[in-house]
Amino acid sequence: MQIHGNTILITGGTSGIGLAFAEEFVKHGNTVIITGRRQDRLEAIQQRIPGIVVKQSDIADAAAREELVEWVYANYPATNVLINNAGVQLAMDLSQPVDPRRIHEEINTNLVGPVHLGSLFAPHLANQENPVIINVTSGLAWLPAAFMPVYCATKAAMHSFTLSQRWQLRNTNIKVIELAPPSVDTELGHDRRADKTQSHGGIPIPEFIQEAMAALMEGELEAAIGGAKDLRAKGETIFEAFNSRF
Ligand SMILES: NC(=O)c1ccc[n+]([C@@H]2O[C@H](COP(=O)([O-])OP(=O)(O)OC[C@H]3O[C@@H](n4cnc5c(N)ncnc54)[C@H](OP(=O)(O)O)[C@@H]3O)[C@@H](O)[C@H]2O)c1
């Protein structure tokens, strides 16, 4: 994809991969809008990086998604790139009753949100120059880590969905890209760590961004980054060995 001169909406830009993409795309001369639920974070980011536009929005809420689209049309009608990045990752013990609110939270955020938002934006994007939808999935789309079963299922679903979305939009000029990160050291899943500042593990964010930007510039439509390439290649054939690590 062209990496300059776009107007880009990134869901979930208050930390981690979304924030790093926002900073990188601003450096490349794009107008960047980020969303998230945490208003304090959004305000702090806007003060630190005045080039970033912020908008509080909950991707798990259908009315908020519709309001976001109306706001973008009214304020940033040149928006031509949607990055469906917001996500949550929850561990679940399936040998005990699971709280259905946690299941809904994960599915609404990681699957329902990007599916609905992509469909709301598609008619608008189809009339823009160089329109792109990027769905951030995961290497775990191909190989589930069993302790976070619903998270992995949402990512596998988003991988499948992206194939269908790309097919349905093939007669428009919208490029549909799947970007599958490996384990990256962000705040993801931090609710299961006693010390919230503790590292998530994974590769440093700048290393991920460098490789991801290269893949986007190359025009890869299914960009598995770093270790995610291996997970895509080996997938469920290494399920037992992979899950024995946790
Ligand atoms: N880090 C990894 O190892 C890894 C690996 C593969 C894929 N990914 C994917 O990469 C994406 C970004 O994750 P990350 O690693 O950067 O994690 P992160 O640092 O926890 O960032 C997650 C972002 O999503 C936002 N978010 C969560 N729920 C939201 C909601 N309901 N509405 C709006 N925004 C919401 C958060 O903002 P608020 O809390 O302010 O709402 C935050 O900005 C996710 O889709 C994740 O699944 C990450």
CSV table of C-alpha atoms and ligand atoms in Angstrom, one decimal:
chain,number,residue,atom,x,y,z
A,1,MET,CA,0.0,0.0,0.0
A,2,GLN,CA,1.0,3.6,-0.4
A,3,ILE,CA,2.2,4.7,3.1
A,4,HIS,CA,2.0,8.5,2.8
A,5,GLY,CA,-0.7,10.9,2.0
A,6,ASN,CA,-3.5,8.8,3.6
A,7,THR,CA,-6.2,9.6,6.2
A,8,ILE,CA,-6.1,6.6,8.5
A,9,LEU,CA,-8.5,5.5,11.2
A,10,ILE,CA,-6.9,3.1,13.7
A,11,THR,CA,-9.1,1.5,16.2
A,12,GLY,CA,-7.4,0.9,19.6
A,13,GLY,CA,-4.6,3.4,19.4
A,14,THR,CA,-4.1,4.1,23.1
A,15,SER,CA,-1.3,1.6,23.5
A,16,GLY,CA,0.8,-1.1,21.9
A,17,ILE,CA,0.6,-1.8,18.2
A,18,GLY,CA,-2.1,0.7,17.3
A,19,LEU,CA,-0.2,3.6,19.0
A,20,ALA,CA,3.1,2.6,17.4
A,21,PHE,CA,1.4,2.4,13.9
A,22,ALA,CA,-0.1,5.9,14.6
A,23,GLU,CA,3.2,7.4,15.4
A,24,GLU,CA,4.9,5.7,12.4
A,25,PHE,CA,2.1,6.8,9.9
A,26,VAL,CA,2.3,10.4,11.2
A,27,LYS,CA,6.0,10.4,10.5
A,28,HIS,CA,5.2,9.3,6.9
A,29,GLY,CA,2.9,12.3,6.3
A,30,ASN,CA,-0.5,10.8,7.0
A,31,THR,CA,-3.4,12.2,8.9
A,32,VAL,CA,-4.1,9.7,11.6
A,33,ILE,CA,-7.1,9.2,13.8
A,34,ILE,CA,-7.0,6.9,16.8
A,35,THR,CA,-9.8,5.5,18.9
A,36,GLY,CA,-9.9,3.8,22.3
A,37,ARG,CA,-12.0,3.8,25.5
A,38,ARG,CA,-9.5,5.5,27.8
A,39,GLN,CA,-10.0,9.2,27.5
A,40,ASP,CA,-7.0,10.0,29.7
A,41,ARG,CA,-4.7,8.1,27.4
A,42,LEU,CA,-6.2,9.8,24.3
A,43,GLU,CA,-5.7,13.2,25.8
A,44,ALA,CA,-2.1,12.4,26.8
A,45,ILE,CA,-1.3,11.1,23.3
A,46,GLN,CA,-2.8,14.2,21.6
A,47,GLN,CA,-0.7,16.5,23.8
A,48,ARG,CA,2.5,14.5,23.1
A,49,ILE,CA,1.9,14.1,19.4
A,50,PRO,CA,-0.2,17.0,18.1
A,51,GLY,CA,-0.4,15.4,14.6
A,52,ILE,CA,-2.7,12.6,15.9
A,53,VAL,CA,-6.4,13.1,16.0
A,54,VAL,CA,-8.2,11.3,18.9
A,55,LYS,CA,-11.8,10.1,19.3
A,56,GLN,CA,-13.1,8.1,22.2
A,57,SER,CA,-15.1,5.1,20.9
A,58,ASP,CA,-15.9,1.6,22.1
A,59,ILE,CA,-15.5,-0.8,19.2
A,60,ALA,CA,-17.6,-3.4,21.1
A,61,ASP,CA,-20.7,-1.2,21.0
A,62,ALA,CA,-22.8,-1.1,17.8
A,63,ALA,CA,-24.2,2.4,18.4
A,64,ALA,CA,-20.7,3.7,19.1
A,65,ARG,CA,-19.4,2.2,15.8
A,66,GLU,CA,-22.2,3.9,13.9
A,67,GLU,CA,-21.5,7.2,15.7
A,68,LEU,CA,-17.8,6.9,14.9
A,69,VAL,CA,-18.5,6.4,11.2
A,70,GLU,CA,-20.8,9.5,11.1
A,71,TRP,CA,-18.1,11.5,13.0
A,72,VAL,CA,-15.4,10.4,10.5
A,73,TYR,CA,-17.6,11.3,7.5
A,74,ALA,CA,-18.4,14.7,8.9
A,75,ASN,CA,-14.8,15.6,10.1
A,76,TYR,CA,-12.4,13.5,8.0
A,77,PRO,CA,-14.2,12.7,4.8
A,78,ALA,CA,-10.9,11.9,3.0
A,79,THR,CA,-10.4,8.9,5.3
A,80,ASN,CA,-9.2,6.1,3.0
A,81,VAL,CA,-7.6,3.6,5.3
A,82,LEU,CA,-9.3,1.6,8.2
A,83,ILE,CA,-7.0,-0.4,10.5
A,84,ASN,CA,-9.1,-2.8,12.6
A,85,ASN,CA,-6.6,-3.1,15.4
A,86,ALA,CA,-8.5,-2.9,18.8
A,87,GLY,CA,-8.4,-6.2,20.6
A,88,VAL,CA,-8.6,-7.8,24.0
A,89,GLN,CA,-7.1,-11.1,25.1
A,90,LEU,CA,-8.5,-13.1,28.0
A,91,ALA,CA,-7.5,-16.4,29.5
A,92,MET,CA,-10.2,-18.9,30.2
A,93,ASP,CA,-10.3,-22.1,32.2
A,94,LEU,CA,-12.8,-24.3,30.3
A,95,SER,CA,-12.9,-26.9,33.1
A,96,GLN,CA,-15.0,-24.4,35.1
A,97,PRO,CA,-18.2,-22.4,34.1
A,98,VAL,CA,-17.0,-19.4,32.1
A,99,ASP,CA,-18.6,-16.0,32.7
A,100,PRO,CA,-20.5,-15.3,29.4
A,101,ARG,CA,-19.8,-11.6,29.8
A,102,ARG,CA,-16.1,-12.3,29.2
A,103,ILE,CA,-17.0,-14.4,26.1
A,104,HIS,CA,-19.2,-11.6,24.7
A,105,GLU,CA,-16.5,-8.9,25.5
A,106,GLU,CA,-13.9,-10.8,23.5
A,107,ILE,CA,-16.1,-11.7,20.6
A,108,ASN,CA,-17.7,-8.2,20.3
A,109,THR,CA,-14.3,-6.5,20.4
A,110,ASN,CA,-12.2,-8.8,18.3
A,111,LEU,CA,-14.8,-10.0,15.7
A,112,VAL,CA,-18.2,-8.3,15.7
A,113,GLY,CA,-16.6,-4.8,15.9
A,114,PRO,CA,-14.3,-5.1,12.9
A,115,VAL,CA,-16.8,-7.0,10.8
A,116,HIS,CA,-19.5,-4.3,11.4
A,117,LEU,CA,-17.1,-1.4,11.1
A,118,GLY,CA,-15.6,-2.7,7.8
A,119,SER,CA,-19.1,-3.0,6.4
A,120,LEU,CA,-20.1,0.5,7.5
A,121,PHE,CA,-17.0,2.0,5.9
A,122,ALA,CA,-17.0,0.0,2.7
A,123,PRO,CA,-19.3,2.2,0.6
A,124,HIS,CA,-17.3,5.3,1.7
A,125,LEU,CA,-13.9,3.7,1.1
A,126,ALA,CA,-14.9,2.6,-2.4
A,127,ASN,CA,-15.1,6.2,-3.4
A,128,GLN,CA,-11.7,7.2,-2.1
A,129,GLU,CA,-8.2,7.1,-3.6
A,130,ASN,CA,-6.1,4.1,-2.6
A,131,PRO,CA,-8.6,2.7,-0.1
A,132,VAL,CA,-7.4,0.0,2.3
A,133,ILE,CA,-8.8,-2.1,5.1
A,134,ILE,CA,-6.2,-3.8,7.3
A,135,ASN,CA,-7.5,-6.4,9.7
A,136,VAL,CA,-5.0,-7.1,12.5
A,137,THR,CA,-5.3,-10.8,13.3
A,138,SER,CA,-2.5,-13.0,14.9
A,139,GLY,CA,-0.2,-15.9,14.3
A,140,LEU,CA,-2.6,-17.6,16.7
A,141,ALA,CA,-5.2,-17.5,14.0
A,142,TRP,CA,-3.4,-20.6,12.6
A,143,LEU,CA,-2.4,-22.2,15.9
A,144,PRO,CA,-4.4,-21.7,19.0
A,145,ALA,CA,-2.8,-21.2,22.4
A,146,ALA,CA,-5.3,-23.2,24.4
A,147,PHE,CA,-5.3,-21.1,27.6
A,148,MET,CA,-6.9,-18.2,25.6
A,149,PRO,CA,-9.3,-20.3,23.6
A,150,VAL,CA,-11.9,-17.6,22.6
A,151,TYR,CA,-9.2,-15.1,21.7
A,152,CYS,CA,-7.6,-17.5,19.3
A,153,ALA,CA,-11.0,-18.5,17.9
A,154,THR,CA,-11.8,-14.8,17.2
A,155,LYS,CA,-8.5,-14.4,15.4
A,156,ALA,CA,-9.1,-17.6,13.3
A,157,ALA,CA,-12.5,-16.2,12.5
A,158,MET,CA,-11.0,-12.9,11.4
A,159,HIS,CA,-8.6,-14.7,9.2
A,160,SER,CA,-11.5,-16.5,7.5
A,161,PHE,CA,-13.6,-13.4,7.4
A,162,THR,CA,-10.7,-11.4,5.7
A,163,LEU,CA,-10.7,-13.9,2.9
A,164,SER,CA,-14.4,-13.5,2.4
A,165,GLN,CA,-14.2,-9.7,2.7
A,166,ARG,CA,-11.4,-9.5,0.1
A,167,TRP,CA,-13.4,-11.7,-2.2
A,168,GLN,CA,-16.6,-9.7,-1.9
A,169,LEU,CA,-14.8,-6.4,-2.4
A,170,ARG,CA,-12.7,-7.7,-5.3
A,171,ASN,CA,-14.6,-5.5,-7.9
A,172,THR,CA,-14.0,-2.3,-5.9
A,173,ASN,CA,-10.6,-0.6,-5.5
A,174,ILE,CA,-10.5,-1.5,-1.8
A,175,LYS,CA,-7.4,-3.5,-0.8
A,176,VAL,CA,-8.1,-5.9,2.1
A,177,ILE,CA,-5.0,-6.8,4.0
A,178,GLU,CA,-4.6,-9.3,6.9
A,179,LEU,CA,-1.7,-8.3,9.2
A,180,ALA,CA,-0.8,-11.2,11.6
A,181,PRO,CA,1.6,-10.1,14.4
A,182,PRO,CA,3.7,-12.6,16.3
A,183,SER,CA,4.0,-12.1,20.1
A,184,VAL,CA,4.8,-8.4,20.5
A,185,ASP,CA,5.7,-6.8,23.9
A,186,THR,CA,2.5,-4.7,24.5
A,187,GLU,CA,-0.1,-4.4,27.2
A,188,LEU,CA,-2.2,-7.2,25.6
A,189,GLY,CA,-3.5,-9.6,28.2
A,190,HIS,CA,-2.1,-7.6,31.1
A,191,ASP,CA,-5.2,-8.3,33.2
A,192,ARG,CA,-3.8,-11.7,33.9
A,193,ARG,CA,-0.5,-10.4,35.2
A,194,ALA,CA,-0.3,-9.5,38.8
A,195,ASP,CA,2.2,-6.8,38.1
A,196,LYS,CA,0.6,-4.6,35.4
A,197,THR,CA,4.0,-3.2,34.3
A,198,GLN,CA,5.4,-6.7,33.8
A,199,SER,CA,6.5,-7.4,30.2
A,200,HIS,CA,4.2,-9.4,28.0
A,201,GLY,CA,7.2,-11.0,26.4
A,202,GLY,CA,7.4,-11.1,22.6
A,203,ILE,CA,9.5,-8.9,20.3
A,204,PRO,CA,9.9,-5.2,21.0
A,205,ILE,CA,7.3,-3.0,19.3
A,206,PRO,CA,9.8,-1.1,17.1
A,207,GLU,CA,11.1,-4.4,15.6
A,208,PHE,CA,7.5,-5.4,14.8
A,209,ILE,CA,6.6,-2.0,13.3
A,210,GLN,CA,9.7,-2.1,11.1
A,211,GLU,CA,8.8,-5.5,9.6
A,212,ALA,CA,5.1,-4.7,9.4
A,213,MET,CA,5.7,-1.4,7.5
A,214,ALA,CA,8.0,-3.3,5.1
A,215,ALA,CA,5.3,-5.9,4.4
A,216,LEU,CA,2.7,-3.1,3.8
A,217,MET,CA,5.1,-1.3,1.4
A,218,GLU,CA,5.7,-4.6,-0.4
A,219,GLY,CA,2.0,-4.9,-1.0
A,220,GLU,CA,1.6,-8.2,0.9
A,221,LEU,CA,-2.1,-9.0,1.3
A,222,GLU,CA,-1.6,-11.7,4.0
A,223,ALA,CA,1.3,-10.3,6.0
A,224,ALA,CA,2.4,-12.8,8.7
A,225,ILE,CA,5.2,-10.9,10.6
A,226,GLY,CA,8.2,-12.5,12.3
A,227,GLY,CA,7.4,-15.7,14.2
A,228,ALA,CA,3.8,-15.6,12.9
A,229,LYS,CA,5.2,-16.9,9.6
A,230,ASP,CA,6.2,-20.1,11.3
A,231,LEU,CA,2.8,-20.5,13.0
A,232,ARG,CA,1.1,-20.1,9.6
A,233,ALA,CA,3.4,-22.7,8.0
A,234,LYS,CA,3.2,-25.3,10.8
A,235,GLY,CA,-0.2,-24.5,12.2
A,236,GLU,CA,-2.0,-27.2,14.1
A,237,THR,CA,0.8,-29.8,13.3
A,238,ILE,CA,2.7,-28.4,16.2
A,239,PHE,CA,-0.3,-27.9,18.5
A,240,GLU,CA,0.8,-30.3,21.3
A,241,ALA,CA,4.4,-29.2,21.4
A,242,PHE,CA,3.4,-25.5,21.3
A,243,ASN,CA,0.7,-25.8,24.1
A,244,SER,CA,3.0,-27.9,26.3
A,245,ARG,CA,5.1,-24.7,26.8
A,246,PHE,CA,2.3,-22.9,28.7
B,1,LIG,N1,0.8,-8.1,21.3
B,1,LIG,C1,0.8,-9.3,20.7
B,1,LIG,O1,1.5,-10.2,21.1
B,1,LIG,C2,-0.2,-9.5,19.6
B,1,LIG,C3,0.0,-10.6,18.8
B,1,LIG,C4,-0.9,-10.9,17.8
B,1,LIG,C5,-2.0,-10.0,17.5
B,1,LIG,N2,-2.1,-8.9,18.3
B,1,LIG,C6,-3.3,-8.0,18.1
B,1,LIG,O2,-2.8,-6.7,17.9
B,1,LIG,C7,-3.9,-5.8,18.2
B,1,LIG,C8,-3.4,-4.7,19.2
B,1,LIG,O3,-3.0,-5.3,20.4
B,1,LIG,P1,-1.8,-4.8,21.3
B,1,LIG,O4,-0.9,-6.0,21.4
B,1,LIG,O5,-1.3,-3.5,20.8
B,1,LIG,O6,-2.5,-4.7,22.7
B,1,LIG,P2,-2.7,-3.4,23.7
B,1,LIG,O7,-1.5,-2.7,24.0
B,1,LIG,O8,-3.5,-4.0,24.9
B,1,LIG,O9,-3.7,-2.5,22.8
B,1,LIG,C9,-5.0,-2.8,22.6
B,1,LIG,C10,-5.7,-1.6,22.1
B,1,LIG,O10,-7.1,-2.0,21.8
B,1,LIG,C11,-7.9,-1.0,22.4
B,1,LIG,N3,-9.2,-1.6,22.8
B,1,LIG,C12,-9.5,-2.7,23.5
B,1,LIG,N4,-10.8,-2.9,23.6
B,1,LIG,C13,-11.4,-1.9,23.0
B,1,LIG,C14,-12.7,-1.4,22.8
B,1,LIG,N5,-13.8,-2.1,23.3
B,1,LIG,N6,-12.9,-0.3,22.1
B,1,LIG,C15,-11.9,0.4,21.6
B,1,LIG,N7,-10.6,0.1,21.7
B,1,LIG,C16,-10.4,-1.0,22.5
B,1,LIG,C17,-7.2,-0.5,23.7
B,1,LIG,O11,-7.7,0.8,24.0
B,1,LIG,P3,-8.6,1.1,25.3
B,1,LIG,O12,-8.2,0.1,26.4
B,1,LIG,O13,-8.2,2.5,25.6
B,1,LIG,O14,-10.0,1.0,24.8
B,1,LIG,C18,-5.8,-0.5,23.1
B,1,LIG,O15,-5.6,0.8,22.5
B,1,LIG,C19,-5.0,-6.7,18.8
B,1,LIG,O16,-6.0,-6.9,17.9
B,1,LIG,C20,-4.3,-7.9,19.2
B,1,LIG,O17,-5.1,-9.1,19.2
B,1,LIG,C21,-1.3,-8.6,19.3
